[in-house]
């Protein structure tokens, strides 16, 4: 499905599309891709990888296109770019061999999740006694009675290290592919533009008029942007929550679980709820959307990414609600299982869109600065 | 409630339908295309020429009425209906703000079209996005849209429409009736038989730049029943496009900008016109006619590698060869004649300072047909060849209307229940020539007038 030959065909198709757009330019202010392509006459792989990651998949240029199917030119840029993006994820993945996981994502995700949960159960029962799994605990430090603190920390640290290394290598491969130098990243003005575009997802606004994008059909809406905000800011809140918990634990000597009115629980719960809302919304849009500009091949990967995000948060919220009962130990195992699975597959899941989109926005910031 | 049928599904029809619905009428649109191909030629457009006394969100400076009117007189050589032209121009600014108020988005002029940033309002995403939005507004107002409903005949008795004969998606024919009718079904440019009648047998080799659905059936039906015609059958807009463009709907991207950088040969391997007469945007329209009068209606542009990067890339790949003989052979041209023509041309080139941005002094001397600017020897391989064919944009023949968009009979009487707008009435204002962006203005302005008039009959 994602082999070299298909990739070459897609590159050819994308380059043909970009040449047609360059002769047309009607979509010039829909998104950054179109002003950017006026700088090129021909489109090599590095350029197309950059452009496909710059694309926010808003589908504006599909619904605007006089050459969209059934026209014989058959331009379907959102679809072509979605597939090209995944080709590029595979190419940049570190270690390369694991890049293949992208193609099989749906199944791999469930297997890994299952494995992780099983491992946790086993670890839990091994380090303590088997009946610790169905006991009601209360009081500080109860989580660590199920899974020892050292195990939790060691496993998390290893996975975290792996994610960081894989991200740095992947980003570097993307950034330098079209000849850009790592040293250019010290230019703070590029970051200012890119972070602004990330924080507001302004490129999903459909141009200067700000009427939004064509997520479902030819109507402009902001819905996908808002659901994404819920997911992204929810994610940030949960990261804050985790960081705070680490600080409480290491520096203040406070043990989990924390009180309902503590910052850790408030940020965590709010983030979790936001992410669940966002995931439900994004799924709804996907189901309802006009199927033609969507790559059917990638739906498995898209859904499994949304699903695991949602499950991490749903299990987290359940744990919060039931943490004083006898289900706590099993819920804790399940929740941590999903969290670990999420981070394990992170460098080989759609999560990397963040990395390369950020990179593409930084590259685009360079273009804006020079023009 | 008044029932109105609008015939056609482009910008003109939609402006009429929306306005009529805003005035409380029950409106039905009959569009001959299926939904995916709706929107006629309007979906290929990019902008609308708009008079404006002060800058708008996307239009810079101002474009005074007098200047717009002067520009129109220049292209039509003074032949226009002053009353209708004045009305169209004056109302164009209201049309712009009306569209904006409906959530139709504009964008600044596109890269490479700076010369239009003051005069023409560009649709964000082009005409297809415009038309999509217009359909949404119409549907929100309760307008019923029937796709794949082609009006074959519009039956008149005296000066009134009695009914329509409509071909349904299943090919059955059904009668449709309403209180009032608005005709907005475009010109006849997609009807090859009619084009042949009007423009001669060679029209069989023309490419149609827009929709295949503008067959002119309503127009023909009206003219056959004594409706007054405006404009001449043989008037229309045609340009030179890439010969490999699709038969229909090639739209904007099939233009080829390489002519001034090389020479153009006909099927006999001979040059037939001065390729460097003026800047290409000013000349591409006459090349449609020039190519149309060559054998088999085809021209071949030949350039060498010196010029390859100087113009907008073409959508289709050029024919490429390392020798001129090979190129001629690949293009199917008589090799000896091609070599002879190029040798003569190369021999006649007078060296000058090549400059794209002005009418430079690179020219030929002593040829029957000289190239007066940008002439350079064709001598640096690889060589490239592009094929040119005439591409028809639209036709001007239409029906006579007054300032209320009411259609007139040959005997001078207005029709009681028929209005018309769009390409069908453009001939009232454009007798000849073309002013970029005025087609959408005419359709929109008279569409709104027709819609309001029809609702208040
Ligand atoms: C490639 C191209 C680019 C252009 N660019 C511009 C531009 O930038 N600016 C500009 O002002 N003008 C431009 N024009 C001209 C412009 O397209 C026309 O002036 C304008 O679209 C006319 O609008 P209309 O609604 O009358 O016709 P159309 O948009 O062509 O609509 C006619 C409609 O009638 C339907 N129809 C036809 N026959 C029947 C029937 N028998 N029954 C039912 N329905 C029928 C068709 O399906 C179609 O939907 C361009 C034209 C082309 C081809
Ligand atoms: C640099 C920061 C980010 C940018 C620029 C960004 C941008 C985007 C864009 C443009 C899309 C839609 C296009 C597509 O389907 O590929 C998308 C999808 C998505 N993003 Fe992000 N994102 C960022 C960070 C995040 C984060 C931190 C999360 C949460 C973990 C997240 C979760 C999602 C999800 C779940 C989707 C899937 C939506 C779907 O498939 O319909 N994103 N992102
Ligand atoms: S997507 Fe279609 S309409 Fe938009 S610039 Fe490209 S070719 Fe033109
Ligand atoms: S889908 Fe949207 S973001 Fe992607 S290229 Fe098209 S207009 Fe740009």
CSV table of C-alpha atoms in Angstrom, one decimal, chain B residues 60-426:
chain,number,residue,atom,x,y,z
B,60,UNK,CA,-7.3,49.1,-4.4
B,61,UNK,CA,-7.7,52.9,-5.1
B,62,UNK,CA,-10.8,53.7,-7.2
B,63,UNK,CA,-12.2,52.9,-10.6
B,64,UNK,CA,-14.4,55.8,-11.7
B,65,UNK,CA,-17.6,55.3,-13.7
B,66,UNK,CA,-16.2,57.4,-16.6
B,67,UNK,CA,-13.1,55.3,-16.9
B,68,UNK,CA,-15.0,52.0,-16.9
B,69,UNK,CA,-17.3,53.4,-19.5
B,70,UNK,CA,-14.4,54.6,-21.6
B,71,UNK,CA,-12.7,51.2,-21.3
B,72,UNK,CA,-15.9,49.6,-22.6
B,73,UNK,CA,-16.2,52.0,-25.5
B,74,UNK,CA,-12.6,51.2,-26.5
B,75,UNK,CA,-13.2,47.5,-26.9
B,76,UNK,CA,-16.6,47.7,-28.5
B,77,UNK,CA,-15.4,50.5,-30.8
B,78,UNK,CA,-18.2,52.7,-29.5
B,79,UNK,CA,-21.0,50.2,-30.3
B,80,UNK,CA,-22.9,49.6,-27.1
B,81,UNK,CA,-26.4,50.3,-25.6
B,82,UNK,CA,-25.6,53.4,-23.6
B,83,UNK,CA,-28.6,53.0,-21.2
B,84,UNK,CA,-27.9,49.4,-20.4
B,85,UNK,CA,-24.1,49.8,-20.2
B,86,UNK,CA,-24.4,52.7,-17.8
B,87,UNK,CA,-26.8,50.8,-15.7
B,88,UNK,CA,-24.5,47.7,-15.6
B,89,UNK,CA,-21.5,49.7,-14.7
B,90,UNK,CA,-23.2,51.8,-12.0
B,91,UNK,CA,-24.8,48.8,-10.4
B,92,UNK,CA,-21.6,46.8,-10.4
B,93,UNK,CA,-20.5,48.3,-7.0
B,94,UNK,CA,-23.9,47.4,-5.4
B,95,UNK,CA,-23.5,43.9,-6.8
B,96,UNK,CA,-20.1,43.6,-5.1
B,97,UNK,CA,-21.4,44.7,-1.7
B,98,UNK,CA,-24.5,42.6,-2.1
B,99,UNK,CA,-22.4,39.6,-2.7
B,100,UNK,CA,-20.1,40.4,0.2
B,101,UNK,CA,-23.2,40.7,2.5
B,102,UNK,CA,-24.2,37.2,1.4
B,103,UNK,CA,-20.9,35.7,2.6
B,104,UNK,CA,-19.3,35.6,-0.9
B,105,UNK,CA,-15.6,36.1,-0.3
B,106,UNK,CA,-13.2,38.1,-2.5
B,107,UNK,CA,-9.4,38.0,-2.5
B,108,UNK,CA,-6.7,40.4,-3.7
B,109,UNK,CA,-5.7,40.1,-7.3
B,110,UNK,CA,-3.7,37.0,-8.1
B,111,UNK,CA,0.1,37.1,-8.6
B,112,UNK,CA,0.8,38.1,-12.1
B,113,UNK,CA,-2.5,40.0,-12.5
B,114,UNK,CA,-1.4,43.2,-10.8
B,115,UNK,CA,-2.8,45.2,-13.7
B,116,UNK,CA,-6.3,44.2,-12.6
B,117,UNK,CA,-6.0,44.8,-8.9
B,118,UNK,CA,-7.8,48.2,-9.3
B,119,UNK,CA,-10.5,47.2,-11.7
B,120,UNK,CA,-11.5,43.6,-11.0
B,121,UNK,CA,-12.7,41.9,-7.9
B,122,UNK,CA,-11.3,38.4,-7.6
B,123,UNK,CA,-13.5,35.6,-6.1
B,124,UNK,CA,-11.7,33.7,-3.3
B,125,UNK,CA,-11.1,30.3,-4.7
B,126,UNK,CA,-12.4,31.3,-8.1
B,127,UNK,CA,-15.8,31.0,-9.8
B,128,UNK,CA,-16.5,27.5,-8.4
B,129,UNK,CA,-16.4,28.8,-4.8
B,130,UNK,CA,-18.6,31.7,-5.8
B,131,UNK,CA,-21.2,29.4,-7.4
B,132,UNK,CA,-21.1,26.9,-4.5
B,133,UNK,CA,-21.8,29.8,-2.1
B,134,UNK,CA,-24.6,31.0,-4.4
B,135,UNK,CA,-26.2,27.6,-4.4
B,136,UNK,CA,-26.0,27.4,-0.6
B,137,UNK,CA,-27.7,30.8,-0.2
B,138,UNK,CA,-30.4,29.9,-2.7
B,139,UNK,CA,-31.1,26.6,-0.9
B,140,UNK,CA,-31.2,28.3,2.4
B,141,UNK,CA,-33.8,30.6,1.0
B,142,UNK,CA,-35.9,27.6,-0.1
B,143,UNK,CA,-35.1,27.7,-3.8
B,144,UNK,CA,-35.6,24.2,-5.3
B,145,UNK,CA,-32.7,23.2,-7.6
B,146,UNK,CA,-33.4,20.5,-10.2
B,147,UNK,CA,-30.2,19.1,-11.8
B,148,UNK,CA,-30.1,17.3,-15.1
B,149,UNK,CA,-33.2,19.1,-16.2
B,150,UNK,CA,-32.6,20.5,-19.6
B,151,UNK,CA,-35.0,23.0,-21.2
B,152,UNK,CA,-35.4,22.0,-24.8
B,153,UNK,CA,-38.1,24.4,-25.8
B,154,UNK,CA,-39.7,27.5,-24.4
B,155,UNK,CA,-43.2,27.8,-25.9
B,156,UNK,CA,-44.5,31.3,-26.6
B,157,UNK,CA,-47.9,32.5,-27.5
B,158,UNK,CA,-48.2,36.1,-28.5
B,159,UNK,CA,-45.8,37.8,-26.2
B,160,UNK,CA,-46.1,35.4,-23.3
B,161,UNK,CA,-44.4,32.2,-22.3
B,162,UNK,CA,-47.0,29.4,-21.9
B,163,UNK,CA,-44.8,26.5,-20.8
B,164,UNK,CA,-41.4,24.8,-21.0
B,165,UNK,CA,-40.5,21.4,-22.5
B,166,UNK,CA,-37.9,19.9,-20.2
B,167,UNK,CA,-35.8,16.8,-20.6
B,168,UNK,CA,-35.6,14.9,-17.2
B,169,UNK,CA,-32.7,12.8,-15.9
B,170,UNK,CA,-34.4,9.7,-17.2
B,171,UNK,CA,-34.7,11.3,-20.7
B,172,UNK,CA,-38.5,11.6,-20.5
B,173,UNK,CA,-39.9,15.0,-21.6
B,174,UNK,CA,-42.2,16.9,-19.2
B,175,UNK,CA,-44.0,20.2,-19.3
B,176,UNK,CA,-43.1,22.8,-16.7
B,177,UNK,CA,-45.2,25.8,-16.0
B,178,UNK,CA,-44.8,28.9,-13.8
B,179,UNK,CA,-46.1,32.4,-13.4
B,180,UNK,CA,-42.9,34.1,-14.5
B,181,UNK,CA,-39.7,32.8,-16.2
B,182,UNK,CA,-36.1,33.9,-16.2
B,183,UNK,CA,-33.8,32.7,-18.9
B,184,UNK,CA,-30.1,32.5,-17.9
B,185,UNK,CA,-28.9,29.6,-19.8
B,186,UNK,CA,-25.7,31.0,-21.4
B,187,UNK,CA,-24.7,31.2,-25.0
B,188,UNK,CA,-24.3,28.6,-27.7
B,189,UNK,CA,-20.6,28.1,-27.7
B,190,UNK,CA,-20.7,24.4,-26.8
B,191,UNK,CA,-23.0,23.5,-29.7
B,192,UNK,CA,-20.6,22.5,-32.4
B,193,UNK,CA,-23.2,22.3,-35.1
B,194,UNK,CA,-24.3,25.8,-34.5
B,195,UNK,CA,-20.7,27.0,-34.3
B,196,UNK,CA,-20.1,25.4,-37.7
B,197,UNK,CA,-23.1,27.2,-39.1
B,198,UNK,CA,-22.0,30.5,-37.7
B,199,UNK,CA,-18.2,30.3,-37.9
B,200,UNK,CA,-17.7,27.9,-40.8
B,201,UNK,CA,-16.7,24.3,-41.1
B,202,UNK,CA,-13.4,24.8,-39.4
B,203,UNK,CA,-15.2,25.2,-36.1
B,204,UNK,CA,-15.2,21.5,-35.8
B,205,UNK,CA,-11.6,21.7,-34.6
B,206,UNK,CA,-12.2,24.3,-31.9
B,207,UNK,CA,-11.8,23.5,-28.3
B,208,UNK,CA,-14.4,24.9,-25.9
B,209,UNK,CA,-12.9,26.5,-22.8
B,210,UNK,CA,-16.0,26.2,-20.7
B,211,UNK,CA,-18.9,23.9,-20.0
B,212,UNK,CA,-20.4,21.5,-22.5
B,213,UNK,CA,-23.9,22.3,-21.4
B,214,UNK,CA,-24.2,25.7,-23.1
B,215,UNK,CA,-26.0,24.3,-26.1
B,216,UNK,CA,-28.0,27.4,-26.8
B,217,UNK,CA,-31.3,25.5,-26.9
B,218,UNK,CA,-33.3,28.1,-25.1
B,219,UNK,CA,-31.7,30.9,-27.1
B,220,UNK,CA,-32.5,29.2,-30.4
B,221,UNK,CA,-36.1,28.4,-29.3
B,222,UNK,CA,-36.6,32.1,-28.5
B,223,UNK,CA,-35.1,33.4,-31.7
B,224,UNK,CA,-37.1,31.0,-33.8
B,225,UNK,CA,-40.4,32.3,-32.2
B,226,UNK,CA,-39.8,35.9,-33.0
B,227,UNK,CA,-37.9,37.2,-30.0
B,228,UNK,CA,-35.6,40.2,-31.0
B,229,UNK,CA,-32.0,39.2,-31.3
B,230,UNK,CA,-28.9,41.3,-30.4
B,231,UNK,CA,-25.4,40.8,-31.5
B,232,UNK,CA,-24.1,38.8,-34.4
B,233,UNK,CA,-23.8,35.0,-34.6
B,234,UNK,CA,-20.2,35.3,-35.7
B,235,UNK,CA,-19.1,37.4,-32.8
B,236,UNK,CA,-17.5,35.8,-29.8
B,237,UNK,CA,-14.4,35.4,-27.7
B,238,UNK,CA,-11.8,32.9,-28.7
B,239,UNK,CA,-8.1,32.6,-27.7
B,240,UNK,CA,-5.2,30.4,-28.6
B,241,UNK,CA,-4.9,27.5,-26.2
B,242,UNK,CA,-2.8,24.4,-25.8
B,243,UNK,CA,-3.8,22.0,-28.5
B,244,UNK,CA,-3.9,19.1,-26.0
B,245,UNK,CA,-6.5,20.8,-23.8
B,246,UNK,CA,-9.7,18.8,-23.2
B,247,UNK,CA,-12.5,19.3,-25.6
B,248,UNK,CA,-14.5,21.0,-22.9
B,249,UNK,CA,-13.8,22.7,-19.5
B,250,UNK,CA,-10.1,23.3,-20.1
B,251,UNK,CA,-10.7,26.6,-18.3
B,252,UNK,CA,-7.9,29.0,-17.5
B,253,UNK,CA,-4.9,26.8,-17.4
B,254,UNK,CA,-4.7,25.7,-21.0
B,255,UNK,CA,-3.4,29.1,-22.1
B,256,UNK,CA,0.2,29.0,-23.5
B,257,UNK,CA,2.4,32.0,-23.0
B,258,UNK,CA,5.3,31.0,-25.1
B,259,UNK,CA,4.4,32.5,-28.5
B,260,UNK,CA,6.4,35.7,-28.2
B,261,UNK,CA,9.6,33.7,-27.4
B,262,UNK,CA,9.6,31.6,-30.5
B,263,UNK,CA,8.1,31.2,-33.9
B,264,UNK,CA,4.7,29.8,-34.9
B,265,UNK,CA,4.4,27.4,-37.9
B,266,UNK,CA,1.3,26.1,-39.5
B,267,UNK,CA,0.8,22.5,-40.7
B,268,UNK,CA,2.8,23.4,-43.9
B,269,UNK,CA,5.8,24.4,-41.8
B,270,UNK,CA,5.4,28.1,-42.6
B,271,UNK,CA,5.1,31.2,-40.4
B,272,UNK,CA,1.9,33.2,-40.7
B,273,UNK,CA,2.0,36.1,-38.3
B,274,UNK,CA,4.3,38.4,-36.4
B,275,UNK,CA,4.8,36.6,-33.1
B,276,UNK,CA,6.4,39.6,-31.4
B,277,UNK,CA,3.8,42.2,-32.3
B,278,UNK,CA,2.9,43.1,-28.7
B,279,UNK,CA,2.8,41.8,-25.2
B,280,UNK,CA,1.1,38.4,-25.0
B,281,UNK,CA,-1.8,39.4,-22.8
B,282,UNK,CA,-2.7,41.9,-25.4
B,283,UNK,CA,-2.4,39.4,-28.3
B,284,UNK,CA,-3.6,36.1,-27.1
B,285,UNK,CA,-7.2,36.8,-28.2
B,286,UNK,CA,-6.3,37.5,-31.8
B,287,UNK,CA,-4.2,34.3,-32.0
B,288,UNK,CA,-7.4,32.4,-31.5
B,289,UNK,CA,-8.7,33.7,-34.9
B,290,UNK,CA,-5.2,33.5,-36.5
B,291,UNK,CA,-4.9,29.8,-35.7
B,292,UNK,CA,-8.5,29.2,-36.7
B,293,UNK,CA,-7.7,30.4,-40.2
B,294,UNK,CA,-4.8,28.0,-40.7
B,295,UNK,CA,-5.1,24.5,-42.3
B,296,UNK,CA,-6.7,22.2,-39.8
B,297,UNK,CA,-6.9,25.0,-37.3
B,298,UNK,CA,-3.6,24.3,-35.7
B,299,UNK,CA,-0.3,26.2,-35.0
B,300,UNK,CA,3.0,24.9,-33.7
B,301,UNK,CA,5.2,27.1,-31.4
B,302,UNK,CA,8.8,26.3,-31.6
B,303,UNK,CA,11.3,27.6,-29.1
B,304,UNK,CA,14.8,26.6,-28.0
B,305,UNK,CA,16.3,26.1,-24.6
B,306,UNK,CA,17.3,29.8,-24.2
B,307,UNK,CA,13.6,30.7,-23.9
B,308,UNK,CA,12.3,27.6,-22.0
B,309,UNK,CA,12.3,29.2,-18.5
B,310,UNK,CA,10.9,32.6,-19.5
B,311,UNK,CA,7.2,32.0,-19.5
B,312,UNK,CA,4.5,30.5,-17.2
B,313,UNK,CA,4.9,26.7,-17.2
B,314,UNK,CA,2.4,24.9,-19.4
B,315,UNK,CA,0.1,22.2,-18.1
B,316,UNK,CA,1.1,19.7,-20.7
B,317,UNK,CA,4.6,18.7,-21.4
B,318,UNK,CA,6.1,20.1,-24.6
B,319,UNK,CA,7.5,17.9,-27.3
B,320,UNK,CA,11.2,17.9,-26.9
B,321,UNK,CA,14.0,17.0,-29.3
B,322,UNK,CA,17.8,17.5,-29.7
B,323,UNK,CA,17.6,18.5,-33.4
B,324,UNK,CA,15.1,20.5,-35.4
B,325,UNK,CA,14.6,17.6,-37.8
B,326,UNK,CA,13.6,15.4,-35.0
B,327,UNK,CA,11.3,18.0,-33.5
B,328,UNK,CA,9.6,18.5,-36.9
B,329,UNK,CA,9.1,14.8,-37.3
B,330,UNK,CA,7.7,14.4,-33.8
B,331,UNK,CA,5.3,17.2,-34.4
B,332,UNK,CA,4.3,15.7,-37.7
B,333,UNK,CA,5.4,18.6,-39.8
B,334,UNK,CA,7.2,18.6,-43.2
B,335,UNK,CA,10.8,18.4,-42.2
B,336,UNK,CA,12.4,20.2,-45.1
B,337,UNK,CA,10.0,23.1,-45.0
B,338,UNK,CA,10.5,23.5,-41.3
B,339,UNK,CA,14.2,23.6,-41.6
B,340,UNK,CA,13.9,26.1,-44.5
B,341,UNK,CA,11.6,28.4,-42.5
B,342,UNK,CA,13.8,28.3,-39.5
B,343,UNK,CA,17.0,28.9,-41.5
B,344,UNK,CA,15.4,31.9,-43.2
B,345,UNK,CA,14.2,33.2,-39.8
B,346,UNK,CA,17.6,32.7,-38.2
B,347,UNK,CA,19.3,34.5,-41.1
B,348,UNK,CA,17.0,37.5,-40.8
B,349,UNK,CA,17.5,38.0,-37.0
B,350,UNK,CA,19.1,41.4,-36.2
B,351,UNK,CA,20.9,41.2,-32.9
B,352,UNK,CA,19.6,43.5,-30.2
B,353,UNK,CA,19.2,43.7,-26.5
B,354,UNK,CA,16.7,41.1,-25.4
B,355,UNK,CA,14.3,42.4,-22.8
B,356,UNK,CA,11.1,40.7,-21.8
B,357,UNK,CA,9.7,43.7,-19.9
B,358,UNK,CA,9.5,46.0,-22.8
B,359,UNK,CA,9.0,46.0,-26.6
B,360,UNK,CA,12.7,45.4,-27.2
B,361,UNK,CA,14.9,45.8,-30.3
B,362,UNK,CA,15.4,42.1,-31.2
B,363,UNK,CA,13.7,41.8,-34.5
B,364,UNK,CA,14.0,40.3,-38.0
B,365,UNK,CA,14.6,42.2,-41.2
B,366,UNK,CA,13.7,41.3,-44.8
B,367,UNK,CA,11.2,38.5,-44.2
B,368,UNK,CA,7.6,38.6,-45.7
B,369,UNK,CA,6.4,38.4,-42.2
B,370,UNK,CA,8.8,39.9,-39.8
B,371,UNK,CA,9.0,39.3,-36.1
B,372,UNK,CA,9.2,42.8,-34.6
B,373,UNK,CA,10.3,42.1,-31.0
B,374,UNK,CA,12.0,39.4,-28.9
B,375,UNK,CA,13.3,37.7,-32.0
B,376,UNK,CA,16.3,35.5,-31.3
B,377,UNK,CA,17.8,32.7,-33.4
B,378,UNK,CA,16.5,29.3,-32.7
B,379,UNK,CA,19.7,27.4,-32.4
B,380,UNK,CA,20.3,26.1,-28.9
B,381,UNK,CA,19.1,22.5,-28.3
B,382,UNK,CA,17.1,21.0,-26.9
B,383,UNK,CA,14.2,22.4,-28.9
B,384,UNK,CA,10.6,22.4,-27.7
B,385,UNK,CA,7.3,22.4,-29.5
B,386,UNK,CA,3.8,23.3,-28.4
B,387,UNK,CA,0.6,23.0,-30.3
B,388,UNK,CA,-1.9,25.8,-30.5
B,389,UNK,CA,-5.6,25.5,-31.2
B,390,UNK,CA,-8.5,28.0,-31.0
B,391,UNK,CA,-10.3,27.9,-27.7
B,392,UNK,CA,-13.8,29.4,-27.6
B,393,UNK,CA,-14.7,31.3,-24.5
B,394,UNK,CA,-18.2,32.4,-25.3
B,395,UNK,CA,-20.6,33.7,-27.9
B,396,UNK,CA,-22.3,37.1,-28.1
B,397,UNK,CA,-25.5,36.4,-29.9
B,398,UNK,CA,-28.4,37.0,-27.5
B,399,UNK,CA,-31.9,38.4,-26.9
B,400,UNK,CA,-32.9,42.0,-26.6
B,401,UNK,CA,-33.7,43.3,-23.1
B,402,UNK,CA,-34.5,46.7,-21.5
B,403,UNK,CA,-33.3,48.2,-18.3
B,404,UNK,CA,-35.8,46.0,-16.4
B,405,UNK,CA,-34.2,42.8,-17.9
B,406,UNK,CA,-37.5,42.2,-19.8
B,407,UNK,CA,-37.2,40.4,-23.1
B,408,UNK,CA,-38.5,42.0,-26.3
B,409,UNK,CA,-40.2,40.6,-29.3
B,410,UNK,CA,-39.2,41.6,-32.9
B,411,UNK,CA,-42.3,43.7,-33.2
B,412,UNK,CA,-41.0,45.9,-30.3
B,413,UNK,CA,-43.4,44.6,-27.6
B,414,UNK,CA,-42.1,43.5,-24.2
B,415,UNK,CA,-42.8,40.0,-23.1
B,416,UNK,CA,-45.2,39.9,-20.1
B,417,UNK,CA,-43.6,37.1,-18.2
B,418,UNK,CA,-40.1,36.5,-19.5
B,419,UNK,CA,-36.8,38.1,-18.2
B,420,UNK,CA,-33.3,37.3,-19.3
B,421,UNK,CA,-29.8,37.8,-18.0
B,422,UNK,CA,-26.2,36.6,-18.3
B,423,UNK,CA,-24.4,35.5,-21.4
B,424,UNK,CA,-27.7,35.5,-23.2
B,425,UNK,CA,-28.0,39.2,-22.9
B,426,UNK,CA,-24.3,40.2,-23.0
